[in-house]
Tab-separated table of C-alpha atoms in Angstrom:
chain	number	residue	atom	x	y	z
A	120	MET	CA	16.098	-71.500	-113.565
A	121	THR	CA	15.549	-72.450	-109.432
A	122	ILE	CA	13.076	-73.727	-108.844
A	123	ILE	CA	11.515	-73.718	-105.842
A	124	LEU	CA	7.968	-76.823	-105.338
A	125	VAL	CA	6.234	-76.602	-103.145
A	126	THR	CA	2.641	-79.566	-102.408
A	127	GLY	CA	-0.077	-77.995	-100.534
A	128	SER	CA	0.523	-75.127	-102.497
A	129	ALA	CA	-3.431	-73.770	-102.630
A	130	GLY	CA	-3.290	-74.300	-98.739
A	131	LEU	CA	-2.748	-71.950	-96.212
A	132	ILE	CA	1.632	-72.819	-95.419
A	133	GLY	CA	1.760	-73.611	-99.205
A	134	SER	CA	0.138	-70.539	-100.223
A	135	GLU	CA	2.429	-68.392	-98.192
A	136	SER	CA	5.647	-70.216	-99.342
A	137	VAL	CA	4.559	-69.848	-102.786
A	138	ARG	CA	4.314	-65.418	-102.622
A	139	PHE	CA	7.116	-65.155	-100.434
A	140	PHE	CA	9.187	-67.179	-103.042
A	141	CYS	CA	7.442	-65.969	-105.955
A	142	GLU	CA	7.831	-62.390	-104.414
A	143	LYS	CA	11.730	-62.812	-104.159
A	144	GLY	CA	11.478	-63.864	-108.169
A	145	TYR	CA	11.919	-67.662	-107.438
A	146	THR	CA	9.342	-69.355	-110.099
A	147	VAL	CA	7.126	-71.556	-107.590
A	148	VAL	CA	5.697	-74.996	-108.752
A	149	GLY	CA	2.875	-75.966	-106.520
A	150	ILE	CA	1.796	-79.178	-106.125
A	151	ASP	CA	-2.432	-79.285	-104.955
A	152	ASN	CA	-4.908	-82.081	-105.726
A	153	ASN	CA	-7.986	-79.687	-103.236
A	154	MET	CA	-8.182	-82.609	-101.814
A	155	ARG	CA	-8.635	-80.969	-98.028
A	156	GLU	CA	-12.647	-80.950	-100.034
A	157	THR	CA	-12.221	-84.417	-99.839
A	158	PHE	CA	-11.499	-84.575	-96.276
A	159	PHE	CA	-13.266	-81.318	-94.414
A	160	GLY	CA	-16.113	-80.244	-97.091
A	161	LYS	CA	-17.303	-77.598	-99.573
A	162	GLY	CA	-15.879	-74.992	-96.876
A	163	ALA	CA	-13.278	-76.197	-97.191
A	164	SER	CA	-11.932	-76.035	-100.145
A	165	THR	CA	-8.401	-74.647	-101.775
A	166	GLU	CA	-9.492	-73.988	-104.817
A	167	TRP	CA	-10.401	-69.976	-104.600
A	168	ASN	CA	-6.597	-70.277	-103.245
A	169	ARG	CA	-5.024	-71.614	-106.099
A	170	ASP	CA	-6.426	-69.838	-108.447
A	171	ARG	CA	-5.838	-66.843	-106.816
A	172	LEU	CA	-2.813	-67.286	-106.458
A	173	SER	CA	-2.634	-68.254	-110.335
A	174	GLN	CA	-4.106	-64.572	-111.169
A	175	ASP	CA	-1.167	-63.036	-108.868
A	176	TYR	CA	1.235	-64.246	-109.928
A	177	GLY	CA	0.594	-66.247	-113.601
A	178	GLU	CA	4.248	-67.438	-115.239
A	179	LYS	CA	6.066	-67.383	-111.696
A	180	TYR	CA	3.921	-69.925	-110.827
A	181	ILE	CA	3.125	-73.441	-112.287
A	182	HIS	CA	-0.094	-75.242	-110.781
A	183	HIS	CA	-0.593	-79.367	-110.629
A	184	SER	CA	-3.027	-81.098	-109.660
A	185	ILE	CA	-1.006	-84.033	-109.067
A	186	ASP	CA	-1.913	-86.162	-105.522
A	187	ILE	CA	1.603	-86.542	-103.508
A	188	ARG	CA	1.179	-90.606	-103.391
A	189	ASP	CA	1.160	-91.107	-107.080
A	190	ARG	CA	4.917	-92.313	-107.147
A	191	GLU	CA	5.056	-92.331	-110.792
A	192	ALA	CA	3.191	-89.113	-111.938
A	193	ILE	CA	5.876	-87.118	-108.583
A	194	GLU	CA	8.439	-89.044	-110.633
A	195	ASN	CA	7.797	-87.468	-113.850
A	196	LEU	CA	7.463	-83.994	-112.508
A	197	PHE	CA	10.855	-83.372	-110.643
A	198	LYS	CA	12.386	-85.508	-113.812
A	199	THR	CA	10.724	-81.963	-115.285
A	200	TYR	CA	12.855	-79.486	-113.352
A	201	SER	CA	15.306	-82.655	-112.317
A	202	LYS	CA	17.710	-80.854	-110.096
A	203	ASP	CA	16.754	-77.416	-111.288
A	204	ILE	CA	14.953	-77.917	-107.860
A	205	SER	CA	17.038	-76.137	-105.411
A	206	LEU	CA	14.349	-76.449	-102.465
A	207	ILE	CA	10.912	-78.523	-101.476
A	208	ILE	CA	8.434	-77.111	-99.238
A	209	HIS	CA	6.122	-80.172	-98.002
A	210	THR	CA	3.151	-78.581	-96.489
A	211	ALA	CA	0.989	-81.476	-98.272
A	212	ALA	CA	-1.244	-83.662	-95.523
A	213	GLN	CA	-4.493	-84.887	-93.943
A	214	PRO	CA	-4.087	-82.516	-90.163
A	215	SER	CA	-7.271	-84.342	-88.713
A	216	HIS	CA	-6.975	-85.993	-85.177
A	217	ASP	CA	-10.360	-87.268	-85.912
A	218	TRP	CA	-10.171	-87.686	-89.399
A	219	ALA	CA	-7.099	-90.451	-89.479
A	220	ALA	CA	-9.624	-92.498	-87.040
A	221	ARG	CA	-12.504	-92.635	-89.485
A	222	ASP	CA	-9.706	-93.398	-92.482
A	223	PRO	CA	-6.197	-94.913	-91.041
A	224	TYR	CA	-4.689	-95.895	-94.829
A	225	THR	CA	-6.164	-92.840	-96.422
A	226	ASP	CA	-4.479	-90.864	-93.677
A	227	PHE	CA	-1.373	-92.789	-93.210
A	228	THR	CA	-0.965	-92.996	-97.523
A	229	VAL	CA	-0.664	-89.528	-97.506
A	230	ASN	CA	1.409	-88.638	-94.449
A	231	ALA	CA	3.488	-90.756	-94.308
A	232	ASN	CA	3.845	-92.619	-98.563
A	233	GLY	CA	3.250	-89.577	-99.768
A	234	THR	CA	7.156	-87.913	-97.986
A	235	LEU	CA	8.303	-91.708	-98.900
A	236	VAL	CA	7.001	-91.072	-102.310
A	237	LEU	CA	9.319	-87.411	-101.903
A	238	LEU	CA	12.080	-88.034	-100.421
A	239	GLU	CA	13.191	-90.629	-102.809
A	240	SER	CA	11.812	-88.609	-105.652
A	241	THR	CA	14.247	-86.055	-104.215
A	242	ARG	CA	17.155	-88.004	-103.526
A	243	GLN	CA	17.256	-90.086	-106.753
A	244	ILE	CA	16.904	-86.765	-109.016
A	245	CYS	CA	17.863	-83.644	-107.449
A	246	PRO	CA	19.425	-84.487	-104.345
A	247	ASP	CA	21.316	-81.039	-103.852
A	248	ALA	CA	18.206	-79.644	-102.995
A	249	VAL	CA	16.929	-78.791	-99.817
A	250	PHE	CA	13.518	-80.691	-98.316
A	251	ILE	CA	11.661	-79.293	-95.280
A	252	PHE	CA	8.977	-80.994	-93.950
A	253	CYS	CA	5.284	-79.305	-92.301
A	254	SER	CA	5.491	-81.727	-89.078
A	255	THR	CA	3.703	-81.757	-85.842
A	256	ASN	CA	3.933	-80.688	-82.441
A	257	LYS	CA	1.509	-83.963	-82.271
A	258	VAL	CA	4.792	-86.328	-82.679
A	259	TYR	CA	4.492	-85.539	-78.848
A	260	GLY	CA	1.858	-88.226	-78.451
A	261	ASP	CA	-0.255	-86.806	-75.171
A	262	SER	CA	2.814	-86.776	-73.461
A	263	PRO	CA	2.544	-82.698	-72.230
A	264	ASN	CA	-0.892	-83.009	-70.847
A	265	TYR	CA	1.621	-85.030	-68.034
A	266	LEU	CA	2.844	-82.143	-67.232
A	267	PRO	CA	2.528	-80.222	-63.833
A	268	LEU	CA	0.213	-77.806	-65.125
A	269	ILE	CA	-2.066	-75.035	-63.146
A	270	GLU	CA	-5.412	-74.123	-63.360
A	271	LYS	CA	-5.990	-70.405	-63.348
A	272	GLU	CA	-9.428	-68.945	-64.450
A	273	LEU	CA	-8.889	-69.110	-68.433
A	274	ARG	CA	-6.048	-71.015	-69.252
A	275	TRP	CA	-3.864	-73.623	-67.712
A	276	GLU	CA	-0.417	-73.300	-67.256
A	277	ILE	CA	2.886	-74.033	-65.657
A	278	LYS	CA	5.092	-72.639	-63.017
A	279	GLU	CA	7.972	-70.422	-64.049
A	280	THR	CA	10.224	-72.516	-62.054
A	281	HIS	CA	9.381	-75.064	-64.185
A	282	PRO	CA	11.896	-76.559	-66.879
A	283	TYR	CA	9.434	-76.087	-70.037
A	284	ASN	CA	8.004	-72.426	-67.951
A	285	LYS	CA	9.221	-71.152	-71.766
A	286	GLY	CA	7.580	-74.158	-74.258
A	287	ILE	CA	8.449	-77.570	-74.476
A	288	ASP	CA	12.334	-78.275	-76.520
A	289	GLU	CA	12.806	-80.940	-78.987
A	290	ASN	CA	14.504	-83.586	-76.365
A	291	MET	CA	10.811	-83.949	-74.977
A	292	SER	CA	10.532	-87.799	-75.692
A	293	ILE	CA	7.766	-88.837	-78.617
A	294	ASP	CA	7.870	-93.193	-77.060
A	295	GLN	CA	5.149	-94.382	-75.253
A	296	CYS	CA	2.418	-92.371	-75.112
A	297	LYS	CA	-1.124	-91.980	-77.021
A	298	HIS	CA	-0.302	-89.703	-79.992
A	299	SER	CA	-3.926	-90.139	-81.805
A	300	LEU	CA	-3.009	-91.779	-85.599
A	301	PHE	CA	-2.845	-88.958	-87.166
A	302	GLY	CA	0.055	-87.766	-84.945
A	303	ALA	CA	1.275	-91.395	-86.092
A	304	SER	CA	1.325	-90.745	-89.333
A	305	LYS	CA	3.081	-87.831	-88.743
A	306	VAL	CA	6.158	-89.412	-86.541
A	307	ALA	CA	6.204	-92.190	-89.656
A	308	ALA	CA	7.191	-89.079	-91.918
A	309	ASP	CA	9.058	-86.469	-89.238
A	310	VAL	CA	11.656	-90.448	-89.231
A	311	LEU	CA	11.528	-91.008	-92.660
A	312	VAL	CA	12.508	-87.237	-93.431
A	313	GLN	CA	15.462	-86.694	-90.832
A	314	GLU	CA	16.337	-90.651	-91.974
A	315	TYR	CA	16.752	-89.709	-95.219
A	316	GLY	CA	19.414	-86.776	-94.221
A	317	ARG	CA	20.908	-89.067	-91.246
A	318	TYR	CA	21.948	-91.654	-93.418
A	319	PHE	CA	22.102	-90.012	-97.624
A	320	SER	CA	23.816	-86.734	-95.869
A	321	MET	CA	20.528	-84.580	-97.615
A	322	LYS	CA	19.639	-81.380	-96.549
A	323	THR	CA	16.328	-82.429	-94.225
A	324	ALA	CA	14.168	-80.383	-91.828
A	325	SER	CA	11.278	-81.749	-89.338
A	326	PHE	CA	9.615	-78.086	-88.259
A	327	ARG	CA	7.124	-79.444	-85.938
A	328	GLY	CA	4.443	-76.792	-85.706
A	329	GLY	CA	2.211	-76.111	-82.899
A	330	CYS	CA	-1.184	-73.874	-84.473
A	331	LEU	CA	-0.115	-72.498	-87.214
A	332	THR	CA	-2.665	-69.272	-88.809
A	333	GLY	CA	-2.923	-66.430	-90.699
A	334	PRO	CA	-5.854	-64.663	-93.348
A	335	SER	CA	-5.459	-67.597	-96.489
A	336	HIS	CA	-6.257	-70.375	-93.530
A	337	SER	CA	-9.755	-72.615	-95.163
A	338	GLY	CA	-10.350	-73.046	-91.458
A	339	ALA	CA	-13.215	-75.949	-90.564
A	340	GLU	CA	-14.348	-77.804	-88.324
A	341	LEU	CA	-11.800	-80.727	-87.503
A	342	HIS	CA	-9.380	-78.213	-88.388
A	343	GLY	CA	-7.793	-74.690	-88.771
A	344	PHE	CA	-7.514	-73.372	-84.805
A	345	LEU	CA	-8.132	-69.134	-84.557
A	346	SER	CA	-9.523	-69.553	-88.640
A	347	TYR	CA	-12.213	-71.385	-87.627
A	348	LEU	CA	-13.193	-69.738	-85.070
A	349	MET	CA	-12.661	-65.663	-85.357
A	350	LYS	CA	-15.404	-66.810	-89.051
A	351	CYS	CA	-18.207	-68.918	-86.727
A	352	THR	CA	-17.632	-65.701	-84.522
A	353	MET	CA	-18.434	-63.373	-87.979
A	354	THR	CA	-20.885	-65.408	-88.965
A	355	GLY	CA	-23.059	-66.954	-86.734
A	356	THR	CA	-21.800	-70.424	-87.182
A	357	ALA	CA	-22.253	-72.234	-83.721
A	358	TYR	CA	-18.682	-73.369	-82.360
A	359	LYS	CA	-17.960	-76.559	-80.590
A	360	VAL	CA	-14.815	-76.298	-77.571
A	361	PHE	CA	-13.885	-80.402	-76.786
A	362	GLY	CA	-13.268	-80.512	-73.328
A	363	TYR	CA	-10.474	-79.332	-70.618
A	364	LYS	CA	-13.267	-76.199	-70.119
A	365	GLY	CA	-11.910	-74.627	-72.822
A	366	LYS	CA	-8.773	-73.663	-70.845
A	367	GLN	CA	-5.879	-75.239	-73.487
A	368	VAL	CA	-3.344	-73.037	-74.179
A	369	ARG	CA	-1.976	-73.025	-77.532
A	370	ASP	CA	1.255	-70.929	-79.135
A	371	ASN	CA	0.093	-69.579	-82.594
A	372	ILE	CA	2.300	-68.978	-85.155
A	373	HIS	CA	1.180	-66.030	-88.590
A	374	SER	CA	2.623	-68.245	-91.373
A	375	TYR	CA	4.653	-65.659	-93.001
A	376	ASP	CA	7.244	-66.329	-90.080
A	377	LEU	CA	6.708	-69.737	-90.671
A	378	VAL	CA	7.805	-69.673	-93.855
A	379	ASN	CA	10.037	-66.992	-93.169
A	380	ALA	CA	11.922	-69.624	-90.751
A	381	PHE	CA	11.714	-72.191	-93.703
A	382	TYR	CA	13.943	-69.597	-96.124
A	383	HIS	CA	16.146	-69.150	-93.815
A	384	PHE	CA	17.455	-72.061	-93.694
A	385	TYR	CA	17.456	-72.744	-96.808
A	386	GLN	CA	19.856	-69.752	-96.852
A	387	ASN	CA	22.114	-72.265	-94.910
A	388	PRO	CA	20.637	-75.777	-94.794
A	389	ARG	CA	22.018	-77.889	-92.565
A	390	VAL	CA	21.473	-81.991	-92.464
A	391	ALA	CA	18.386	-83.811	-90.005
A	392	GLU	CA	18.102	-81.362	-88.475
A	393	VAL	CA	13.951	-81.543	-86.167
A	394	TYR	CA	12.613	-77.908	-84.381
A	395	ASN	CA	9.952	-77.213	-82.459
A	396	ILE	CA	8.676	-73.916	-83.870
A	397	GLY	CA	6.332	-71.970	-83.292
A	398	GLY	CA	4.349	-68.885	-80.765
A	399	GLY	CA	6.249	-69.821	-78.224
A	400	ARG	CA	5.778	-67.234	-75.053
A	401	CYS	CA	5.199	-64.358	-77.249
A	402	SER	CA	2.344	-65.663	-79.497
A	403	ASN	CA	0.093	-67.497	-77.779
A	404	CYS	CA	-3.746	-68.209	-76.876
A	405	SER	CA	-6.094	-70.145	-74.451
A	406	MET	CA	-9.165	-71.348	-76.247
A	407	LEU	CA	-11.674	-68.524	-73.569
A	408	GLU	CA	-9.107	-66.134	-75.044
A	409	ALA	CA	-9.205	-66.374	-78.245
A	410	ILE	CA	-13.473	-65.928	-78.232
A	411	LYS	CA	-13.103	-62.827	-76.434
A	412	GLU	CA	-10.181	-61.968	-78.855
A	413	CYS	CA	-13.127	-62.319	-81.623
A	414	GLU	CA	-15.878	-61.101	-79.932
A	415	ALA	CA	-13.690	-57.902	-79.196
A	416	ILE	CA	-12.468	-57.524	-83.292
A	417	THR	CA	-16.200	-58.264	-84.780
A	418	GLN	CA	-18.140	-57.079	-82.139
A	419	ASN	CA	-19.819	-60.426	-82.258
A	420	LYS	CA	-20.865	-62.091	-79.244
A	421	LEU	CA	-20.209	-65.518	-80.239
A	422	ASN	CA	-22.573	-68.658	-80.213
A	423	TRP	CA	-20.276	-72.029	-78.494
A	424	VAL	CA	-21.527	-74.351	-77.065
A	425	TYR	CA	-18.981	-77.135	-74.298
A	426	GLU	CA	-18.725	-81.069	-75.148
A	427	GLU	CA	-16.993	-82.221	-71.998
A	428	SER	CA	-14.548	-85.160	-73.872
A	429	ASN	CA	-11.369	-84.196	-75.703
A	430	ARG	CA	-10.275	-85.568	-79.440
A	431	ILE	CA	-8.357	-87.761	-78.326
A	432	GLY	CA	-4.760	-87.173	-78.430
A	433	ASP	CA	-5.565	-83.010	-77.365
A	434	HIS	CA	-2.879	-81.440	-75.703
A	435	ILE	CA	-4.071	-79.326	-72.827
A	436	TRP	CA	-1.408	-76.996	-72.999
A	437	TRP	CA	0.663	-76.417	-75.356
A	438	ILE	CA	4.018	-74.254	-76.285
A	439	SER	CA	6.633	-74.093	-78.660
A	440	ASP	CA	10.487	-73.970	-76.667
A	441	ILE	CA	11.372	-71.827	-79.764
A	442	ASP	CA	15.416	-71.272	-78.966
A	443	LYS	CA	17.249	-74.122	-80.639
A	444	PHE	CA	15.126	-72.684	-84.510
A	445	LYS	CA	17.010	-69.408	-83.036
A	446	SER	CA	20.307	-70.057	-81.596
A	447	HIS	CA	20.837	-71.225	-85.461
A	448	TYR	CA	19.531	-68.493	-87.288
A	449	PRO	CA	19.991	-65.566	-85.132
A	450	GLU	CA	18.355	-63.627	-87.806
A	451	TRP	CA	15.182	-64.468	-87.299
A	452	ASN	CA	12.634	-63.627	-85.370
A	453	LEU	CA	8.343	-63.296	-84.911
A	454	THR	CA	6.862	-60.711	-86.140
A	455	TYR	CA	2.745	-61.241	-84.956
A	456	GLY	CA	1.263	-62.093	-82.564
A	457	ILE	CA	-2.133	-63.615	-81.847
A	458	THR	CA	-4.431	-59.825	-81.357
A	459	GLU	CA	-1.980	-58.961	-85.261
A	460	ILE	CA	-2.828	-62.430	-86.363
A	461	LEU	CA	-7.178	-62.405	-85.811
A	462	LYS	CA	-7.493	-59.170	-87.083
A	463	GLU	CA	-6.234	-59.755	-89.919
A	464	ILE	CA	-7.548	-63.371	-90.552
A	465	PHE	CA	-11.089	-60.949	-90.024
A	466	ASN	CA	-9.916	-58.301	-92.150
A	467	GLN	CA	-8.837	-60.056	-94.916
A	468	ASN	CA	-12.001	-62.352	-95.009
A	469	VAL	CA	-14.713	-59.986	-94.718
A	470	SER	CA	-16.001	-60.259	-98.329
A	471	ARG	CA	-15.846	-63.718	-99.224
A	472	TRP	CA	-17.377	-65.067	-95.258
A	473	VAL	CA	-19.973	-62.377	-94.822
């Protein structure tokens, strides 16, 4: 039996991974103790998604409500499945800048220590397994904010002649910049994943995502940009825009496209790889552009206010250069753009949100 182990399995990328691999005939073992509700409140609970996965996939999906920081419980789980584990997809995390500053100990132990526990169990029990880590572009800290950006009517942009016009690549330094405590804990995890690859010759990869999105996101004010924005537009909930005149730009990658990238890596893995991954130039928008799209899809006016202070460590402009990954896996392609993503979020959540 081939086991795919997914942490954060009831979250956005975790649940997409469960669906993707179950539908390819694999047995998936999920780890998720719904800490997203602890971080962001009842509205961000992932229980609905966990229950849906169990209903949809039955015995092909085996759920464990374990904290990834619990070394003994994680080791026992790995020993249960042992060398049948062929792939670990690690998506569990504390994902918010602001929340990390409120409780740095929990943020760091979840993001860094939890990753160490998983890596060491992999090394000791199933060292031939592929280990994929959901990292973040926040490992680059605020370095992107010092790029020579140009203000346009609805967005910030960069000159067409600039080397980063097609997106920011993996050569940008992660050093000597402000990350936020969340960014720092993810840097620690990202470097650990690389080091286990280099030092122990394990097949590891850090995928440094921009905005990850899709209809299964339990979006909240502090995390889940497009999902929460669409939810507020649909329900009339007040939405707050933080800084940069609402012109900050993000590339957005649909959860399916990201997990499909994981699958390509799994089929032909490499050692200690790092990839910037996102929507690139095919799928990106500013906050103001996203608001206009949501209003057009819902036929509702968003009730939003502007707050001048931006979130610490937040990016003004981020578009990923995904050429490195595409050069390694040329058969992989993006299949969703911003409009398609937002329409799907709307259509699949009408019964849940309205």
